[in-house]
Short mmCIF file of C-alpha atoms and ligand atoms in Angstrom, two decimals:
data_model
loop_
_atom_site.label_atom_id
_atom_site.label_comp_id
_atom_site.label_asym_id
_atom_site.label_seq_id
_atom_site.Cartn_x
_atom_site.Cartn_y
_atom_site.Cartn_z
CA UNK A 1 6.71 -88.22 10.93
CA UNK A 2 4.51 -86.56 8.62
CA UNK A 3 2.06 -84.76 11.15
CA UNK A 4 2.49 -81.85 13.60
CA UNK A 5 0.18 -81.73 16.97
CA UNK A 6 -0.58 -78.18 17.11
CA UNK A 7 -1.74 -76.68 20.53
CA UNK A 8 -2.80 -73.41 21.53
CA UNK A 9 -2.65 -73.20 25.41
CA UNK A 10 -2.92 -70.34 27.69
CA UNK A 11 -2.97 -70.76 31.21
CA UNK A 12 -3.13 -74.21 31.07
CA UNK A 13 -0.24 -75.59 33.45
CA UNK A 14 -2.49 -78.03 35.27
CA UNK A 15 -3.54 -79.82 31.90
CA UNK A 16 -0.95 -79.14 29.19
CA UNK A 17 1.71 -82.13 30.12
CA UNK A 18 -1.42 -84.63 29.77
CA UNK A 19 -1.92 -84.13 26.79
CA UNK A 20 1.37 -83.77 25.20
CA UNK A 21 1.87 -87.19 27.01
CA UNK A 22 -0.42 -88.19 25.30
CA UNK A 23 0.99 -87.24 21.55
CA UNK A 24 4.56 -88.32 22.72
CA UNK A 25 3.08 -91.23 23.28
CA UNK A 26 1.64 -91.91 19.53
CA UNK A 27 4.81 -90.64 18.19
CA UNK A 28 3.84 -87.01 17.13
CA UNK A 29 5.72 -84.18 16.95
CA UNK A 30 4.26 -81.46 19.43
CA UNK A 31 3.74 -77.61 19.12
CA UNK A 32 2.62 -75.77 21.84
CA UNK A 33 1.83 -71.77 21.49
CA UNK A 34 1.84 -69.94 24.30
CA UNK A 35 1.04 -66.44 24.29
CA UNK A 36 1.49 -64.52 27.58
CA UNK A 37 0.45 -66.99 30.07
CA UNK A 38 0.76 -66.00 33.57
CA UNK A 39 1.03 -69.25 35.07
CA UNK A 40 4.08 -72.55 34.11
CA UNK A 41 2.30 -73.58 30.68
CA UNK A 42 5.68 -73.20 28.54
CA UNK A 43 7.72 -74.98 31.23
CA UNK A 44 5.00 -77.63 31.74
CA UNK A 45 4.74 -78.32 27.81
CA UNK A 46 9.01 -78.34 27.81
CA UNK A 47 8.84 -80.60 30.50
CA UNK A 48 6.34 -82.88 28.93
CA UNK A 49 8.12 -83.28 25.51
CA UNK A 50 6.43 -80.33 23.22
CA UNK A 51 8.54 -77.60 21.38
CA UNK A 52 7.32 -74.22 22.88
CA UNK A 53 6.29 -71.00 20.85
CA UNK A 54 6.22 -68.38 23.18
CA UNK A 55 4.69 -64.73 22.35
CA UNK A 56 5.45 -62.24 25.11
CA UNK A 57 1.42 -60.58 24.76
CA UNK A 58 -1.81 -62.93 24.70
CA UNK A 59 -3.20 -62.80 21.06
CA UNK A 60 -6.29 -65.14 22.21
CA UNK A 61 -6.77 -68.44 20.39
CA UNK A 62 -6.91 -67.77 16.86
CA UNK A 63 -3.56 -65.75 17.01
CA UNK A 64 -1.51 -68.35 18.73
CA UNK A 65 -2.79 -70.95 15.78
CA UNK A 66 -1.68 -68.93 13.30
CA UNK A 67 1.61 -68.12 14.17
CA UNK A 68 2.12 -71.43 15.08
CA UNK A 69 0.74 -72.89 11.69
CA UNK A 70 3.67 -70.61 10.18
CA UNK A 71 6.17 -73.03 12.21
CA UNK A 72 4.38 -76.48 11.41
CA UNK A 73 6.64 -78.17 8.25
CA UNK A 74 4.62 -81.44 8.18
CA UNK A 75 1.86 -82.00 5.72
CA UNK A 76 -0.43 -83.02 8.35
CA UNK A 77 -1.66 -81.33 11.33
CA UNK A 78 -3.92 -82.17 14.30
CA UNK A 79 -4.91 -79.55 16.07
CA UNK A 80 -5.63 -80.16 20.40
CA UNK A 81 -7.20 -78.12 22.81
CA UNK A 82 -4.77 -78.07 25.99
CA UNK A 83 -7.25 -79.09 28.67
CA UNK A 84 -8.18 -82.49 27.28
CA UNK A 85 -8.83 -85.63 29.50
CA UNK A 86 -9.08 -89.31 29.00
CA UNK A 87 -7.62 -88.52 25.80
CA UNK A 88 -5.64 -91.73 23.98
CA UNK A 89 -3.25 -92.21 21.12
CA UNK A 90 -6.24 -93.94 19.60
CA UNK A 91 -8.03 -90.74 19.24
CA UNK A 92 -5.30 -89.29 17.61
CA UNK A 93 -5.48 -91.56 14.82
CA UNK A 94 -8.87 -92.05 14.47
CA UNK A 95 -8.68 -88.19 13.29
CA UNK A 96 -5.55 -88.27 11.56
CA UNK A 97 -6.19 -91.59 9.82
CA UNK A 98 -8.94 -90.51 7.00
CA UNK A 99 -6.57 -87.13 6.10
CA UNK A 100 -3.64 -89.35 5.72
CA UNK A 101 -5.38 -91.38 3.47
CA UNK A 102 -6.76 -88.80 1.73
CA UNK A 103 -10.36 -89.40 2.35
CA UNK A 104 -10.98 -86.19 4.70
CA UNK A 105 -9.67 -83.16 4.19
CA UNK A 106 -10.73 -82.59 7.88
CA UNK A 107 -11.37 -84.82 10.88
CA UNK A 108 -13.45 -83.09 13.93
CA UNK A 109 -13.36 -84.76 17.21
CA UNK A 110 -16.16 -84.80 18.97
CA UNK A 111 -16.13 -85.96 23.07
CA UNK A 112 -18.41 -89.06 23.69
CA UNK A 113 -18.69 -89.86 27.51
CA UNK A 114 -16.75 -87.25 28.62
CA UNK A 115 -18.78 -86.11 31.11
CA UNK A 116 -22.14 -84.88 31.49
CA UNK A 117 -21.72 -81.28 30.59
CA UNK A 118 -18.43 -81.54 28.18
CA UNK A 119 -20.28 -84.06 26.21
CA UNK A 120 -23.74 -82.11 25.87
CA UNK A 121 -21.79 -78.43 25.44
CA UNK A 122 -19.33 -80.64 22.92
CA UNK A 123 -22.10 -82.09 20.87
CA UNK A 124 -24.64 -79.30 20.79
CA UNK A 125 -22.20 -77.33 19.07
CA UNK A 126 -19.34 -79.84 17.31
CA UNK A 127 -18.50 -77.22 15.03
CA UNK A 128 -16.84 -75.30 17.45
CA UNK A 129 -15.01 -77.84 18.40
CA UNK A 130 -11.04 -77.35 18.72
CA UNK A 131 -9.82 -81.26 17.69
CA UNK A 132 -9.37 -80.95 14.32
CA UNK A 133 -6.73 -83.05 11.93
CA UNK A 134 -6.16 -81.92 8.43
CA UNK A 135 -3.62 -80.56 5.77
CA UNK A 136 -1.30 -78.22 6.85
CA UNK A 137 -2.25 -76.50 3.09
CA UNK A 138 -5.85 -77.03 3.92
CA UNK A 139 -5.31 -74.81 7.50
CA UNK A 140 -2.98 -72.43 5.58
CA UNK A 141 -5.87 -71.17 3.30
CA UNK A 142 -8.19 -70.17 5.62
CA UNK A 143 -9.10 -66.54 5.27
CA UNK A 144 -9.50 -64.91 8.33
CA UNK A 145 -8.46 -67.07 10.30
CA UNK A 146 -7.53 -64.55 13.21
CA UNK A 147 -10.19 -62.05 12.79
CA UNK A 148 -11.80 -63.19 15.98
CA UNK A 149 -10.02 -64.57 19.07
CA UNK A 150 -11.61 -68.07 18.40
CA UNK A 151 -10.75 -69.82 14.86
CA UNK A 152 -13.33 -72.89 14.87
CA UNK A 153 -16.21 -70.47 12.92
CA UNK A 154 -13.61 -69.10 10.66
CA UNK A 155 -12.50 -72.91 9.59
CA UNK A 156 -15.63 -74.10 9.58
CA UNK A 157 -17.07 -71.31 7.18
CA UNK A 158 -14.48 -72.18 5.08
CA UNK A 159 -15.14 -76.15 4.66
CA UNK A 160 -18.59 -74.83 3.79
CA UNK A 161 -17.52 -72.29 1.10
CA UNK A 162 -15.16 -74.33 -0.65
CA UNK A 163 -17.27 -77.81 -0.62
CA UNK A 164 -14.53 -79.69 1.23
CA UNK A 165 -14.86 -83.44 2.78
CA UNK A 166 -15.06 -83.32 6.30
CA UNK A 167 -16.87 -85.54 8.69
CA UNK A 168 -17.01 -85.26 13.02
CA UNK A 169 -15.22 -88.59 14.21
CA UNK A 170 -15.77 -89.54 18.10
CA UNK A 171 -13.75 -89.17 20.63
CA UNK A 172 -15.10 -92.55 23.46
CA UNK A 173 -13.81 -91.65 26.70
CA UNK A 174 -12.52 -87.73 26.00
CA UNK A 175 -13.63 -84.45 27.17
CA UNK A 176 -12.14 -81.21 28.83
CA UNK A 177 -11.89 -79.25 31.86
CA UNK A 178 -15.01 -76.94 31.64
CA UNK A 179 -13.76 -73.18 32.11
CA UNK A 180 -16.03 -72.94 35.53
CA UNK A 181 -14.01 -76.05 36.84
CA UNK A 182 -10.25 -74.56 35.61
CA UNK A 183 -10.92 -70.63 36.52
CA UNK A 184 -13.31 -70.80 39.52
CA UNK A 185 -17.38 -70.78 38.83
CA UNK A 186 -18.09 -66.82 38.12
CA UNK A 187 -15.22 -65.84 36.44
CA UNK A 188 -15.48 -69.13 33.96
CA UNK A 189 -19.28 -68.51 33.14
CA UNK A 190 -17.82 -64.88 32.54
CA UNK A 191 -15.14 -66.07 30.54
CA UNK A 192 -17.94 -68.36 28.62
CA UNK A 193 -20.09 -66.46 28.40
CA UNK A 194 -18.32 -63.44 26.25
CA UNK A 195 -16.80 -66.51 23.97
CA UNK A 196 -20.22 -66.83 23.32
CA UNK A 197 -21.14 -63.78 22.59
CA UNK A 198 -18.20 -63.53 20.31
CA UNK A 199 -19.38 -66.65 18.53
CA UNK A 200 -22.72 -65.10 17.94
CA UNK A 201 -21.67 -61.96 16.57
CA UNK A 202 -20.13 -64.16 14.27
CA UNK A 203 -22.84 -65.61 13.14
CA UNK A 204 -24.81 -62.79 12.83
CA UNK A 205 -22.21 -61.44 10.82
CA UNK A 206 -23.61 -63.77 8.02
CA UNK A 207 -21.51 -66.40 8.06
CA UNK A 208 -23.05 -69.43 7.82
CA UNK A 209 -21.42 -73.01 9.09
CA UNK A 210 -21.09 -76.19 8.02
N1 GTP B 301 -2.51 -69.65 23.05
C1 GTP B 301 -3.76 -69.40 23.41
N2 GTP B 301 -4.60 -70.42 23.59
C2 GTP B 301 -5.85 -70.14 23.98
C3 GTP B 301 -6.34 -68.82 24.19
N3 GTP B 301 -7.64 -68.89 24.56
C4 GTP B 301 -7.94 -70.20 24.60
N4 GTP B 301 -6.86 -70.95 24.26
C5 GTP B 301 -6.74 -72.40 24.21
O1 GTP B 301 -7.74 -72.89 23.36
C6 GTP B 301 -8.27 -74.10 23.88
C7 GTP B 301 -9.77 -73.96 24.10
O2 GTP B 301 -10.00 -72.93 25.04
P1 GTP B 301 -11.00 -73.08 26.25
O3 GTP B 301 -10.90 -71.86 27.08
O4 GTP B 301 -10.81 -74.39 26.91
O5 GTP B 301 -12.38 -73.02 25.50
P2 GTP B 301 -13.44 -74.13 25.22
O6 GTP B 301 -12.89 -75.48 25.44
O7 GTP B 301 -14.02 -73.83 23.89
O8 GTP B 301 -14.53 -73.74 26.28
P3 GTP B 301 -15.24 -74.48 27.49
O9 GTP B 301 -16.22 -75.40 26.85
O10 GTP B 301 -15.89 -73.40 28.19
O11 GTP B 301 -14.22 -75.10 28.35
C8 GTP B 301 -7.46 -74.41 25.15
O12 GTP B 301 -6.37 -75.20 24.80
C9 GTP B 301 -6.99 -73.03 25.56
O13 GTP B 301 -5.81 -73.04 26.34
C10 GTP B 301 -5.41 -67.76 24.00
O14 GTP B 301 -5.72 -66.59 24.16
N5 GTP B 301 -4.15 -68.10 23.60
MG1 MG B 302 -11.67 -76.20 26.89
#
């Protein structure tokens, strides 16, 4: 097989297997990074089918990708968020498909009747979001890619910069487990609310997106 699943996942026991399941199930190889979780996610993702990277310290999102890009030997990758539901081999593809055939060089999911909130948080900001197929070459150039704890900006900055092809693909039927719903109300808005504010100092840093 000439694509990797890449997923970064950190305290994700309740929803990792899923979506592995889900990859197993189209036939992908599956890389999960875990850095430091306090909870089952490694044993979960074993369990499930996926090959586990496990770093002993969390190193938030963008440091888990990267070290796991280092591992991925395919020329393909698809990048999944861990917390995914009603997701389908179908959407795999559909993301995968145009890079294969060399028409993209990235694929973003974007969640279509997911649910009322995924869907509007999803497609109010699709460049954030975290289902993304491309080259493995493609992901390997990205400069700083883990100079923030969350690597969408950083990737998208760099479609922008270097004119490449990318176009958002939907995703019927898929969304997520909003943080408020997996961490308990206040400390998910917390949690969202400083990935927020890390996005925005981002953007104020003059990056612009694509
Ligand atoms: N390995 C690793 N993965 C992370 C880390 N932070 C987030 N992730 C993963 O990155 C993905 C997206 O993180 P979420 O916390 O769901 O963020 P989100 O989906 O953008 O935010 P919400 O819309 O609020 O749910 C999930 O698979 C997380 O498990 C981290 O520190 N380390
Ligand atoms: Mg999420």
């Amino acid at each position: 097989m000439d694509t990797t699943v890449l997923i970064p996942a950190y305290n994700e026991e309740a929803h990792i297997a899923a979506v592995v399941a889900v990859a197993q199930e189209a036939g992908l190889p599956v890389l999960v990074v875990d850095d430091g979780s306090t909870d089952q996610t490694a044993q979960a993702a074993e369990r499930a089918g996926a090959r586990v990277l496990r770093l002993p310290e969390n190193r938030g999102k963008s440091g888990a990708l990267a070290f796991g890009l280092a591992h991925v030997q395919t020329p393909y990758l698809l990048m999944l968020d861990a917390d995914l539901t009603g997701l389908k081999p179908k959407h795999l593809w559909a993301m995968l498909e145009p890079v294969r055939s060399g028409e993209l060089d990235m694929a973003i999911g974007v969640f279509k009747s997911g649910g009322l909130m995924t869907d509007f948080g999803n497609r109010a900001t699709p460049f954030l979001s975290g289902q993304r197929a491309c080259t493995t070459a493609w992901l390997k150039s990205v400069p700083n890619l883990t100079e923030r704890r969350w690597p969408e900006p950083a990737i998208t900055d760099h479609l922008a910069r270097t004119q490449a092809r990318w176009a958002y693909v939907e995703l019927p039927g898929a969304g997520q487990v909003m943080k408020e719903q997996k961490r308990g109300f206040w400390r998910g808005l917390g949690m969202r609310l400083r990935m927020y504010a890390e996005l925005l100092k981002y953007s104020l840093g003059g990056k612009t997106r694509a």
